[in-house]
Structures are given as C-alpha cells and as structure tokens.
Short mmCIF file of C-alpha atoms in Angstrom, two decimals:
data_model
loop_
_atom_site.label_atom_id
_atom_site.label_comp_id
_atom_site.label_asym_id
_atom_site.label_seq_id
_atom_site.Cartn_x
_atom_site.Cartn_y
_atom_site.Cartn_z
CA MET A 1 0.00 0.00 0.00
CA VAL A 2 1.44 3.32 -1.16
CA GLU A 3 0.26 6.55 0.42
CA ARG A 4 -2.32 8.64 -1.41
CA ALA A 5 -1.18 11.75 -3.27
CA LEU A 6 -3.74 14.38 -4.22
CA LEU A 7 -3.37 17.87 -5.63
CA LEU A 8 -6.81 19.50 -5.47
CA LEU A 9 -6.88 22.85 -7.24
CA SER A 10 -9.69 25.34 -6.70
CA SER A 11 -9.63 26.23 -10.40
CA SER A 12 -7.61 25.73 -13.55
CA ARG A 13 -7.90 29.41 -14.42
CA VAL A 14 -6.87 32.35 -12.27
CA HIS A 15 -7.11 35.99 -13.28
CA GLY A 16 -3.92 37.06 -15.06
CA TYR A 17 -2.68 33.55 -15.83
CA GLY A 18 -3.05 30.99 -18.60
CA PHE A 19 -4.73 27.62 -18.10
CA LEU A 20 -3.07 25.92 -15.07
CA GLU A 21 -0.21 28.41 -15.29
CA HIS A 22 -0.69 29.82 -11.77
CA ALA A 23 -0.06 26.39 -10.29
CA LYS A 24 2.98 25.39 -12.34
CA PRO A 25 5.38 25.02 -9.36
CA GLU A 26 2.86 22.97 -7.37
CA ILE A 27 1.99 20.77 -10.34
CA THR A 28 5.60 20.02 -11.32
CA ASN A 29 6.61 19.38 -7.70
CA PHE A 30 3.67 17.04 -7.29
CA PHE A 31 4.28 14.96 -10.39
CA ASN A 32 8.10 15.07 -10.52
CA LYS A 33 8.39 13.84 -6.94
CA ARG A 34 6.51 10.74 -8.14
CA ASN A 35 8.38 10.34 -11.44
CA VAL A 36 5.27 10.89 -13.50
CA GLN A 37 5.87 11.15 -17.25
CA THR A 38 2.40 10.50 -18.62
CA ILE A 39 -0.89 11.87 -17.24
CA LEU A 40 -4.25 10.30 -18.00
CA PHE A 41 -6.69 13.17 -18.47
CA VAL A 42 -10.40 12.75 -17.72
CA PRO A 43 -12.33 15.37 -19.77
CA TYR A 44 -15.86 14.19 -18.88
CA ALA A 45 -16.92 17.49 -17.24
CA LEU A 46 -17.00 19.27 -20.60
CA LYS A 47 -18.70 18.31 -23.82
CA ASP A 48 -15.87 18.36 -26.36
CA TYR A 49 -13.35 15.82 -25.04
CA ASP A 50 -10.83 16.28 -27.86
CA LYS A 51 -10.77 20.05 -27.59
CA TYR A 52 -10.51 19.93 -23.79
CA THR A 53 -7.68 17.40 -23.92
CA ALA A 54 -5.85 19.62 -26.40
CA VAL A 55 -6.09 22.59 -24.01
CA VAL A 56 -4.74 20.50 -21.15
CA SER A 57 -1.98 19.04 -23.29
CA GLU A 58 -0.94 22.52 -24.37
CA ALA A 59 -0.58 23.49 -20.72
CA LEU A 60 1.11 20.34 -19.39
CA THR A 61 3.38 19.36 -22.29
CA PRO A 62 5.67 22.36 -21.74
CA MET A 63 5.90 21.30 -18.09
CA GLY A 64 7.32 17.99 -19.29
CA TYR A 65 4.35 15.61 -19.31
CA LYS A 66 2.62 13.61 -21.97
CA VAL A 67 -1.17 13.97 -21.75
CA GLU A 68 -3.53 11.21 -22.89
CA GLY A 69 -7.32 11.61 -22.97
CA ILE A 70 -9.11 8.69 -21.33
CA HIS A 71 -11.68 8.83 -24.16
CA THR A 72 -8.98 7.91 -26.69
CA LYS A 73 -8.37 4.60 -24.91
CA GLY A 74 -10.53 1.64 -25.81
CA ASP A 75 -11.45 0.69 -22.26
CA PRO A 76 -11.53 3.48 -19.65
CA ILE A 77 -11.31 1.02 -16.74
CA LYS A 78 -8.12 -0.47 -18.16
CA ALA A 79 -6.83 3.04 -18.80
CA ILE A 80 -7.26 3.91 -15.12
CA ASP A 81 -5.73 0.57 -14.14
CA SER A 82 -2.57 1.32 -16.05
CA ALA A 83 -2.37 5.09 -15.48
CA GLN A 84 0.77 6.62 -14.00
CA ALA A 85 -1.23 9.64 -12.85
CA ILE A 86 -4.78 10.95 -13.24
CA PHE A 87 -5.99 14.50 -13.86
CA VAL A 88 -9.72 15.15 -13.67
CA GLY A 89 -10.54 18.54 -15.17
CA GLY A 90 -13.25 21.05 -14.33
CA GLY A 91 -16.54 21.79 -16.04
CA ASN A 92 -19.93 20.62 -14.85
CA THR A 93 -19.70 18.53 -11.67
CA PHE A 94 -23.04 16.78 -12.24
CA VAL A 95 -22.15 15.70 -15.78
CA LEU A 96 -18.71 14.59 -14.57
CA LEU A 97 -19.94 12.44 -11.69
CA LYS A 98 -22.77 10.97 -13.75
CA THR A 99 -20.27 9.92 -16.42
CA LEU A 100 -17.89 8.41 -13.86
CA TYR A 101 -20.78 6.29 -12.53
CA GLU A 102 -21.99 5.34 -16.01
CA LYS A 103 -18.52 4.12 -16.96
CA ASN A 104 -18.11 2.29 -13.64
CA LEU A 105 -15.01 4.30 -12.80
CA VAL A 106 -15.79 5.48 -9.27
CA GLU A 107 -14.51 2.43 -7.39
CA VAL A 108 -11.68 1.89 -9.88
CA ILE A 109 -10.27 5.38 -9.42
CA ARG A 110 -10.79 5.22 -5.69
CA ASN A 111 -8.86 1.96 -5.45
CA ARG A 112 -6.00 3.15 -7.65
CA VAL A 113 -5.58 6.38 -5.70
CA LEU A 114 -6.16 5.19 -2.14
CA ASN A 115 -4.62 1.71 -2.28
CA GLN A 116 -2.05 1.99 -5.02
CA GLY A 117 -0.92 5.59 -4.58
CA VAL A 118 -1.62 6.75 -8.14
CA PRO A 119 -1.28 10.56 -8.03
CA TYR A 120 -4.60 12.38 -8.56
CA MET A 121 -4.88 15.98 -9.64
CA GLY A 122 -8.26 17.68 -9.81
CA SER A 123 -9.39 21.19 -10.62
CA SER A 124 -12.79 22.70 -9.85
CA ALA A 125 -15.33 19.93 -10.70
CA GLY A 126 -12.38 17.47 -10.62
CA THR A 127 -11.71 18.62 -7.07
CA ASN A 128 -15.38 18.38 -6.11
CA VAL A 129 -15.62 14.75 -7.20
CA ALA A 130 -12.45 13.89 -5.25
CA THR A 131 -14.17 14.74 -1.96
CA ALA A 132 -16.87 13.04 0.10
CA SER A 133 -19.71 14.29 -2.10
CA ILE A 134 -20.66 16.88 -4.69
CA ASN A 135 -23.13 18.55 -2.32
CA THR A 136 -21.03 21.72 -2.26
CA THR A 137 -20.42 22.30 -5.95
CA ASN A 138 -21.33 25.70 -7.42
CA ASP A 139 -22.49 24.15 -10.68
CA MET A 140 -25.97 24.06 -12.12
CA PRO A 141 -27.53 20.58 -11.86
CA VAL A 142 -27.78 20.04 -15.62
CA ALA A 143 -27.57 16.22 -15.31
CA TYR A 144 -28.89 13.76 -12.71
CA PRO A 145 -26.19 11.45 -11.34
CA PRO A 146 -27.23 8.23 -9.53
CA SER A 147 -25.86 9.68 -6.30
CA PHE A 148 -24.15 12.81 -4.97
CA VAL A 149 -21.59 10.59 -3.18
CA ALA A 150 -18.26 11.08 -4.90
CA LEU A 151 -14.81 9.45 -5.00
CA ASN A 152 -14.35 10.11 -1.30
CA LEU A 153 -10.57 10.41 -1.56
CA VAL A 154 -10.85 12.76 1.43
CA PRO A 155 -13.64 12.54 4.03
CA PHE A 156 -14.79 16.17 3.89
CA ASN A 157 -16.17 18.56 1.26
CA ILE A 158 -14.57 21.33 -0.75
CA ASN A 159 -16.18 24.40 -2.24
CA PRO A 160 -13.97 25.39 -5.18
CA HIS A 161 -13.90 28.93 -6.62
CA TYR A 162 -14.80 30.03 -3.10
CA LEU A 163 -15.37 33.75 -2.69
CA GLU A 164 -17.17 36.12 -0.38
CA THR A 165 -20.14 37.89 -1.90
CA ASP A 166 -19.75 41.64 -2.43
CA PRO A 167 -21.41 43.09 0.71
CA ASN A 168 -22.76 45.99 -1.37
CA THR A 169 -24.62 43.85 -3.87
CA LYS A 170 -28.29 44.57 -4.43
CA HIS A 171 -28.85 41.00 -5.60
CA LYS A 172 -31.01 38.94 -3.25
CA GLY A 173 -29.93 35.44 -4.25
CA GLU A 174 -28.17 33.52 -1.47
CA THR A 175 -24.51 34.34 -0.84
CA ARG A 176 -21.90 31.60 -1.08
CA ASP A 177 -21.57 31.50 2.72
CA GLN A 178 -25.35 31.14 3.09
CA ARG A 179 -25.35 28.24 0.64
CA ILE A 180 -22.53 26.43 2.43
CA ASN A 181 -24.25 26.97 5.76
CA GLU A 182 -27.50 25.61 4.29
CA TYR A 183 -25.58 22.42 3.54
CA LEU A 184 -24.13 22.20 7.03
CA GLU A 185 -27.54 22.77 8.59
CA TYR A 186 -28.97 20.02 6.46
CA GLU A 187 -26.00 17.66 6.91
CA GLN A 188 -25.05 17.93 10.56
CA GLN A 189 -22.73 14.92 10.24
CA SER A 190 -20.56 16.71 7.66
CA ARG A 191 -16.84 16.69 8.38
CA GLY A 192 -16.74 20.23 7.07
CA VAL A 193 -16.52 22.26 3.88
CA LEU A 194 -13.20 23.81 2.89
CA GLY A 195 -13.74 26.98 0.85
CA LEU A 196 -10.79 27.05 -1.58
CA ARG A 197 -10.32 30.47 -3.18
CA GLU A 198 -9.13 30.64 -6.78
CA GLY A 199 -5.32 30.43 -6.78
CA THR A 200 -5.20 27.95 -3.91
CA ALA A 201 -5.04 24.16 -3.70
CA LEU A 202 -5.00 21.40 -1.15
CA LEU A 203 -2.04 19.01 -1.23
CA VAL A 204 -2.69 15.65 0.41
CA GLU A 205 0.18 13.21 0.95
CA GLY A 206 -0.82 10.21 3.02
CA GLN A 207 -2.18 11.61 6.29
CA LYS A 208 -0.84 15.12 5.72
CA ALA A 209 -2.84 17.92 4.15
CA THR A 210 -1.37 21.33 3.34
CA LEU A 211 -2.92 24.49 1.94
CA LEU A 212 -1.00 25.76 -1.12
CA GLY A 213 -1.27 29.08 -2.93
CA ASP A 214 -1.21 32.75 -2.05
CA ARG A 215 -4.59 33.16 -0.37
CA ASN A 216 -6.35 31.90 2.75
CA ALA A 217 -8.86 29.07 2.78
CA LYS A 218 -12.02 29.20 4.88
CA LEU A 219 -13.27 26.17 6.75
CA PHE A 220 -16.96 25.81 7.55
CA ARG A 221 -18.14 23.24 10.08
CA PRO A 222 -21.58 22.45 11.52
CA ASN A 223 -22.53 24.74 14.40
CA GLN A 224 -19.19 26.54 14.40
CA GLU A 225 -17.97 29.90 13.18
CA PRO A 226 -15.94 29.58 9.96
CA VAL A 227 -12.15 29.67 10.41
CA GLU A 228 -9.60 31.18 8.01
CA TYR A 229 -6.36 29.27 7.37
CA LYS A 230 -3.26 30.90 5.91
CA PRO A 231 -1.14 29.64 3.00
CA ASN A 232 0.95 26.60 3.98
CA ALA A 233 -1.36 25.83 6.91
CA ASP A 234 -1.35 22.22 8.04
CA LEU A 235 -4.90 20.91 7.54
CA SER A 236 -4.12 17.28 8.31
CA PHE A 237 -6.78 17.24 11.03
CA LEU A 238 -9.39 17.25 8.25
CA LEU A 239 -8.26 13.78 7.18
CA GLN A 240 -8.95 12.14 10.52
CA MET B 1 -61.73 21.41 -15.80
CA VAL B 2 -60.81 24.94 -14.75
CA GLU B 3 -57.84 26.71 -16.38
CA ARG B 4 -54.52 26.78 -14.57
CA ALA B 5 -53.45 29.95 -12.76
CA LEU B 6 -49.82 30.43 -11.84
CA LEU B 7 -47.91 33.42 -10.50
CA LEU B 8 -44.23 32.54 -10.66
CA LEU B 9 -42.06 35.16 -8.95
CA SER B 10 -38.33 35.35 -9.52
CA SER B 11 -37.78 36.14 -5.84
CA SER B 12 -39.67 37.08 -2.70
CA ARG B 13 -37.15 39.77 -1.88
CA VAL B 14 -36.12 42.67 -4.12
CA HIS B 15 -33.66 45.40 -3.16
CA GLY B 16 -35.49 48.26 -1.43
CA TYR B 17 -38.64 46.30 -0.60
CA GLY B 18 -39.91 44.14 2.24
CA PHE B 19 -40.72 40.44 1.81
CA LEU B 20 -43.09 40.09 -1.21
CA GLU B 21 -43.78 43.85 -1.06
CA HIS B 22 -42.54 44.57 -4.60
CA ALA B 23 -45.19 42.24 -6.04
CA LYS B 24 -48.17 43.40 -3.99
CA PRO B 25 -50.30 44.54 -6.98
CA GLU B 26 -49.61 41.33 -8.92
CA ILE B 27 -50.28 39.13 -5.89
CA THR B 28 -53.55 40.82 -4.94
CA ASN B 29 -54.78 40.87 -8.56
CA PHE B 30 -53.94 37.21 -8.88
CA PHE B 31 -55.70 36.02 -5.74
CA ASN B 32 -58.61 38.48 -5.67
CA LYS B 33 -59.61 37.62 -9.23
CA ARG B 34 -60.09 34.07 -7.95
CA ASN B 35 -61.79 34.98 -4.66
CA VAL B 36 -59.00 33.52 -2.57
CA GLN B 37 -59.27 34.15 1.16
CA THR B 38 -56.95 31.53 2.57
CA ILE B 39 -53.55 30.51 1.21
CA LEU B 40 -51.90 27.20 2.04
CA PHE B 41 -48.20 27.93 2.46
CA VAL B 42 -45.56 25.27 1.75
CA PRO B 43 -42.42 26.15 3.75
CA TYR B 44 -40.38 23.02 2.93
CA ALA B 45 -37.51 24.90 1.24
CA LEU B 46 -36.31 26.29 4.55
CA LYS B 47 -35.55 24.57 7.81
CA ASP B 48 -37.73 26.42 10.31
CA TYR B 49 -41.30 25.97 9.02
CA ASP B 50 -42.96 27.95 11.81
CA LYS B 51 -40.66 30.93 11.46
CA TYR B 52 -40.96 30.92 7.68
CA THR B 53 -44.75 30.72 7.84
CA ALA B 54 -44.79 33.66 10.26
CA VAL B 55 -42.76 35.77 7.81
CA VAL B 56 -45.15 34.93 4.98
CA SER B 57 -48.18 35.54 7.13
CA GLU B 58 -46.82 38.94 8.14
CA ALA B 59 -46.53 39.87 4.46
CA LEU B 60 -49.82 38.42 3.18
CA THR B 61 -52.18 39.11 6.08
CA PRO B 62 -52.11 42.90 5.45
CA MET B 63 -52.97 42.14 1.82
CA GLY B 64 -56.12 40.45 3.08
CA TYR B 65 -55.31 36.74 3.14
CA LYS B 66 -55.17 34.14 5.88
CA VAL B 67 -52.00 32.05 5.69
CA GLU B 68 -51.87 28.46 6.91
CA GLY B 69 -48.65 26.41 7.02
CA ILE B 70 -49.09 22.98 5.44
CA HIS B 71 -46.97 21.54 8.29
CA THR B 72 -49.65 22.55 10.81
CA LYS B 73 -52.19 20.32 9.07
CA GLY B 74 -52.36 16.67 10.03
CA ASP B 75 -52.23 15.28 6.51
CA PRO B 76 -50.46 17.36 3.86
CA ILE B 77 -52.17 15.51 1.01
CA LYS B 78 -55.58 16.36 2.44
CA ALA B 79 -54.40 19.93 2.99
CA ILE B 80 -53.55 20.26 -0.71
CA ASP B 81 -56.82 18.60 -1.64
CA SER B 82 -58.82 21.20 0.23
CA ALA B 83 -56.62 24.26 -0.41
CA GLN B 84 -58.13 27.39 -1.94
CA ALA B 85 -54.69 28.47 -3.14
CA ILE B 86 -51.09 27.28 -2.75
CA PHE B 87 -47.95 29.32 -2.18
CA VAL B 88 -44.61 27.49 -2.35
CA GLY B 89 -41.85 29.66 -0.90
CA GLY B 90 -38.16 29.90 -1.77
CA GLY B 91 -35.12 28.48 -0.04
CA ASN B 92 -33.22 25.42 -1.21
CA THR B 93 -34.72 23.88 -4.33
CA PHE B 94 -33.21 20.43 -3.72
CA VAL B 95 -34.55 20.22 -0.16
CA LEU B 96 -37.93 21.46 -1.37
CA LEU B 97 -38.33 18.97 -4.20
CA LYS B 98 -37.01 16.09 -2.09
CA THR B 99 -39.60 16.89 0.58
CA LEU B 100 -42.43 17.14 -1.97
CA TYR B 101 -41.50 13.66 -3.23
CA GLU B 102 -41.14 12.22 0.28
CA LYS B 103 -44.59 13.44 1.23
CA ASN B 104 -46.07 12.21 -2.09
CA LEU B 105 -47.24 15.69 -2.98
CA VAL B 106 -45.91 16.05 -6.52
CA GLU B 107 -48.83 14.43 -8.34
CA VAL B 108 -51.37 15.83 -5.88
CA ILE B 109 -50.29 19.43 -6.40
CA ARG B 110 -50.01 18.91 -10.14
CA ASN B 111 -53.54 17.55 -10.33
CA ARG B 112 -55.02 20.29 -8.18
CA VAL B 113 -53.36 23.05 -10.19
CA LEU B 114 -53.67 21.68 -13.72
CA ASN B 115 -57.04 19.93 -13.53
CA GLN B 116 -58.85 21.83 -10.81
CA GLY B 117 -57.48 25.32 -11.34
CA VAL B 118 -56.22 25.88 -7.81
CA PRO B 119 -54.09 29.06 -7.97
CA TYR B 120 -50.37 28.40 -7.45
CA MET B 121 -47.89 31.08 -6.44
CA GLY B 122 -44.19 30.31 -6.27
CA SER B 123 -41.13 32.36 -5.52
CA SER B 124 -37.53 31.40 -6.29
CA ALA B 125 -37.28 27.68 -5.38
CA GLY B 126 -41.09 27.58 -5.42
CA THR B 127 -40.93 28.83 -9.00
CA ASN B 128 -38.23 26.32 -9.93
CA VAL B 129 -40.29 23.36 -8.76
CA ALA B 130 -43.33 24.63 -10.71
CA THR B 131 -41.46 24.16 -14.01
CA ALA B 132 -40.43 21.10 -16.02
CA SER B 133 -37.41 20.36 -13.83
CA ILE B 134 -35.03 21.84 -11.28
CA ASN B 135 -32.08 21.55 -13.66
CA THR B 136 -31.75 25.34 -13.80
CA THR B 137 -31.83 26.25 -10.13
CA ASN B 138 -29.01 28.38 -8.72
CA ASP B 139 -29.04 26.51 -5.43
CA MET B 140 -26.37 24.30 -3.94
CA PRO B 141 -27.33 20.60 -4.14
CA VAL B 142 -27.43 20.09 -0.37
CA ALA B 143 -29.97 17.22 -0.59
CA TYR B 144 -30.50 14.44 -3.14
CA PRO B 145 -34.06 14.28 -4.49
CA PRO B 146 -35.28 11.07 -6.23
CA SER B 147 -35.45 13.00 -9.50
CA PHE B 148 -34.86 16.48 -10.90
CA VAL B 149 -38.24 16.30 -12.66
CA ALA B 150 -40.53 18.81 -10.97
CA LEU B 151 -44.24 19.69 -10.87
CA ASN B 152 -44.22 20.42 -14.59
CA LEU B 153 -46.98 23.01 -14.38
CA VAL B 154 -45.30 24.63 -17.39
CA PRO B 155 -43.28 22.65 -19.97
CA PHE B 156 -40.12 24.78 -19.89
CA ASN B 157 -37.53 25.83 -17.29
CA ILE B 158 -37.05 29.04 -15.35
CA ASN B 159 -33.86 30.47 -13.90
CA PRO B 160 -34.97 32.68 -11.00
CA HIS B 161 -32.79 35.51 -9.63
CA TYR B 162 -31.43 35.73 -13.16
CA LEU B 163 -28.66 38.27 -13.63
CA GLU B 164 -25.78 38.95 -15.96
CA THR B 165 -22.35 38.51 -14.45
CA ASP B 166 -20.32 41.70 -14.00
CA PRO B 167 -18.16 41.75 -17.14
CA ASN B 168 -15.27 43.22 -15.14
CA THR B 169 -15.13 40.42 -12.58
CA LYS B 170 -11.79 38.71 -12.02
CA HIS B 171 -13.58 35.60 -10.81
CA LYS B 172 -13.18 32.60 -13.09
CA GLY B 173 -16.19 30.56 -12.04
CA GLU B 174 -18.81 30.09 -14.75
CA THR B 175 -21.18 33.00 -15.43
CA ARG B 176 -24.93 32.50 -15.17
CA ASP B 177 -25.26 32.56 -18.96
CA GLN B 178 -22.54 29.91 -19.29
CA ARG B 179 -24.32 27.69 -16.79
CA ILE B 180 -27.66 28.00 -18.57
CA ASN B 181 -26.00 27.28 -21.90
CA GLU B 182 -24.31 24.22 -20.37
CA TYR B 183 -27.78 22.95 -19.57
CA LEU B 184 -29.08 23.59 -23.07
CA GLU B 185 -26.07 21.90 -24.62
CA TYR B 186 -26.66 18.91 -22.42
CA GLU B 187 -30.45 18.89 -22.85
CA GLN B 188 -31.05 19.62 -26.51
CA GLN B 189 -34.74 18.72 -26.14
CA SER B 190 -35.30 21.53 -23.63
CA ARG B 191 -38.21 23.83 -24.38
CA GLY B 192 -36.09 26.69 -23.13
CA VAL B 193 -34.97 28.47 -19.98
CA LEU B 194 -36.58 31.77 -19.03
CA GLY B 195 -34.17 33.95 -17.05
CA LEU B 196 -36.40 35.89 -14.66
CA ARG B 197 -34.65 38.89 -13.13
CA GLU B 198 -35.47 39.85 -9.54
CA GLY B 199 -38.56 42.05 -9.57
CA THR B 200 -40.21 40.12 -12.40
CA ALA B 201 -42.70 37.27 -12.53
CA LEU B 202 -44.47 35.07 -15.04
CA LEU B 203 -48.26 35.04 -14.93
CA VAL B 204 -49.87 31.98 -16.51
CA GLU B 205 -53.64 31.85 -17.04
CA GLY B 206 -54.75 28.85 -19.04
CA GLN B 207 -52.81 29.02 -22.33
CA LYS B 208 -51.68 32.62 -21.83
CA ALA B 209 -48.34 33.60 -20.29
CA THR B 210 -47.37 37.21 -19.56
CA LEU B 211 -44.18 38.74 -18.20
CA LEU B 212 -44.87 40.97 -15.19
CA GLY B 213 -42.60 43.45 -13.42
CA ASP B 214 -40.35 46.32 -14.36
CA ARG B 215 -37.47 44.50 -16.03
CA ASN B 216 -36.89 42.37 -19.12
CA ALA B 217 -36.69 38.60 -19.06
CA LYS B 218 -34.16 36.68 -21.15
CA LEU B 219 -35.09 33.49 -22.95
CA PHE B 220 -32.43 30.89 -23.72
CA ARG B 221 -33.14 28.09 -26.19
CA PRO B 222 -30.95 25.30 -27.60
CA ASN B 223 -28.76 26.43 -30.50
CA GLN B 224 -30.27 29.94 -30.57
CA GLU B 225 -29.11 33.34 -29.41
CA PRO B 226 -30.89 34.43 -26.21
CA VAL B 227 -33.78 36.86 -26.69
CA GLU B 228 -34.83 39.67 -24.34
CA TYR B 229 -38.54 40.21 -23.66
CA LYS B 230 -39.95 43.45 -22.28
CA PRO B 231 -42.38 43.85 -19.36
CA ASN B 232 -45.92 42.75 -20.31
CA ALA B 233 -44.60 40.66 -23.21
CA ASP B 234 -46.86 37.81 -24.28
CA LEU B 235 -44.90 34.60 -23.70
CA SER B 236 -47.78 32.23 -24.42
CA PHE B 237 -45.75 30.47 -27.13
CA LEU B 238 -43.69 28.91 -24.31
CA LEU B 239 -46.72 26.92 -23.20
CA GLN B 240 -47.23 25.13 -26.52
#
C-alpha cells in the first residue's frame, strides 16, 4: 500500500494567468516527486473531449508531461488501471460524476488512488468529485447522477472557486456562505466544507494535508464559526 | 376542468422592498380575481417551518389573506386537496423537491393546479419546482431528491434571480449565462430556460403567459441566441 497523493486545485484558471499556469510550481513538484511522465486526463466534465484534452496538453506538455485523454483509450477502466497519474478537469460537476458512474469508474479510481498511490490531480469539478460528495459544488444541476456521493478520496467537502459575496450587492440570491451553511444545517454529520479560493489548492500526501497558494482558505463546520487558514497551513486534522 | 393559474415570482425579496412587497399589486390581482381568502403555504424549502410561515403571514395578512402552514395540518395531502390556493416559498430547491417527493405531494399538487385550477404562487425555489425540472436552479445541491423532474406546471424551465455577471469580474467561475447554456447543450430537447430577473414574474392563465414586473426577461433556447422580452410581453408560445 502506497500513500495517497492528491493535488486539489480550486480552479484551472486564475485571473492574469493561462490555463493551469498559476499552479505550475505545485503541479511540477507534485508529479516530478513521483516520477510521473504521462498523465491520463479525464475530460468528462465538458462536452468536447478532444478540444478539452488539447487545451490540457498545451498546458502540461511544456511542463514535461505527456497527456492522454481517457476517451482515446478503448477501455476506460483499463486506462485507469494502467495510469501513472490521473488529472480530472473542471466543467460541470453533475455531468462529470454521472459519467464516472456510467462508466463504472468510481470504485476503480478510488482503489488506484487510495490503495495503489496513483497521483490524482483535480481542478474545480475534478476537485469536487475527489471529496466526500458533490453537495457543495457551485455548478448548475444540468444532469442527474445516480448519487451525490463522490470518489471520497478525502472525508470532507470542498467548495472550489470560493469567494465572499460583495457586501454591497443589491442582488437577493443567497450568498456563497449562506449556501454552504445551508448544507451544514442540512447535513449535521458533515466533516466540514473547505472553501478554496481561486489560486489555492489542497495538497494531500498520506495523512498530511497542506494548503498551497497565495490566499487563505475558509473552513466551515456544523454549528461553528468559519475559520480562516493561511497559506501553507497544516490541515491534516481534516483527514482524521 | 378549470384553467390553470400560476404566478411565478423570480424572488420574494427585491432590493429596497420588504418580503413580497414589490409584487403586492400582482399578488392581490392574482388572488382576488379568484376569490382567494386563505392561502396554504408550503415552507419546505427552509428549515424552520414555523418561522418561515410567520414571515409569509406577516406579508400576506395585510394584503387580506389568511396564511396556513401545510406543516400545521395533520395530513399534507388532504391539505392540498382542500386548499383554496397554494404558495410554495423559496429556499433550497433540492430540499424542497425532495420533501415534496417524500410526502407524495408532486402528483397531488399537479392535479389540483392543472385539472382543478387551484391558484399556485411560487417564488424562487417555489418557482423552480413549478417548471419542467429543477435543472436550472441556482441553489447548492445540499440534498438528493429522487429526480430532478418537478411539478411540470409549465413545460419549460425558469432560472430565477437571473442576472448577468459583472463583465469586469476577475472571478473565473462560470457565469450564469454559461451555466444555462451548459444545460441547453446537455439537454437539446429543452423547451427553453426563461431567465427571470429579480422584480419580475411570469403570470400563466390557461394558455396565456405574460411577463410581469419592471425589467426584461431573457429566454435561452438550444442552439439559438438568447432573446430579451420586455415587461408585459406575451410569452404564451412557451406553453405550446
């Protein structure tokens, strides 16, 4: 049994940067440490798999990795079984999770990552599906998956693209914090929701979790005030 | 068979107004025309039913209506069966629809409204569940309903609290328009998504649909450019 290795990015795009560019040091550290040369890319969260894979390849090839789209392999289960590393990209979380269930990939990915230590990178929807459930996605529910339970590579939830609502807005829709608190009121057994601002990521190596990036993360837990954590904070307690 | 009567509000709150205050003329026209004295309120979208019902009662009593919370009745099915009018309030759309299914109210409400002409008012989540499906809610999926198919009192979708994203934002999460278009790409058979801005409502009387309020609505359809409709526009074509 090899320890799990996860790099969970809030987003693939950050203002002022190209696709995945803001996270280049974290990405190369993560994969190089594990001698990864080829990354299996899972494009299911967007509609055009070829186009999406081309965008990802354009970003990761200059960093030194070969990118292969899982849809170009005959059998996606075998592709996961032989992958050196997996990257699940963002898009619509509901479409992504539904497709993972339809292709019977949920348990396969979970086993490869948790029991065989295959490095997993996710961004946005790819980060959502790595957590306990997709209950705290920001996406519109355009597809109906057979469950909101996700890969459960970590036992808590993440809210990617986290941001505070402009306090001066005249809009009366719920704020992000209200939405997250709605979840925690409804799911009192939740292990918490980590609000990951754009430009940040969670690195998980075995039983250690570390906040990466240049901004704080905000942790919401049932019946508690939210807590801000600074860059490089040790968040390993969330894994217990 | 009496014709259906629906008043579907984008939101119960609008900047500068009290709860439901902005829609007072539309609400009183709608109910008075049908001699409604007592309104059965469905508070399932929020957690505290008593508190929510008190807020609604405080808004509707001065307009001349008695408000009764469905949760104070012994049997909710019987309560729907004997209701003069139904108001389904906003909150979390997923929790609301899940509860309607759990209490076996979906078909009962549908029958009362479509076949017996019981007036139905919805706001926000209560408007979402009145449409074909909840696929175009803005809410966080904090609960897992047995289906996203909703009351289907109209054959298309609504996006309540519709607004354009600030074009100067540095945030990289999807815009509202992108999310709605994601749905239409995924669901090519959709009859369309009506983006209802706060302060607007859709009035449906039999086969006639009219946009109410002081702002435009924006209609999104598969493979078409969105179209803006002005206040008082006849949107009856959406019902066919």
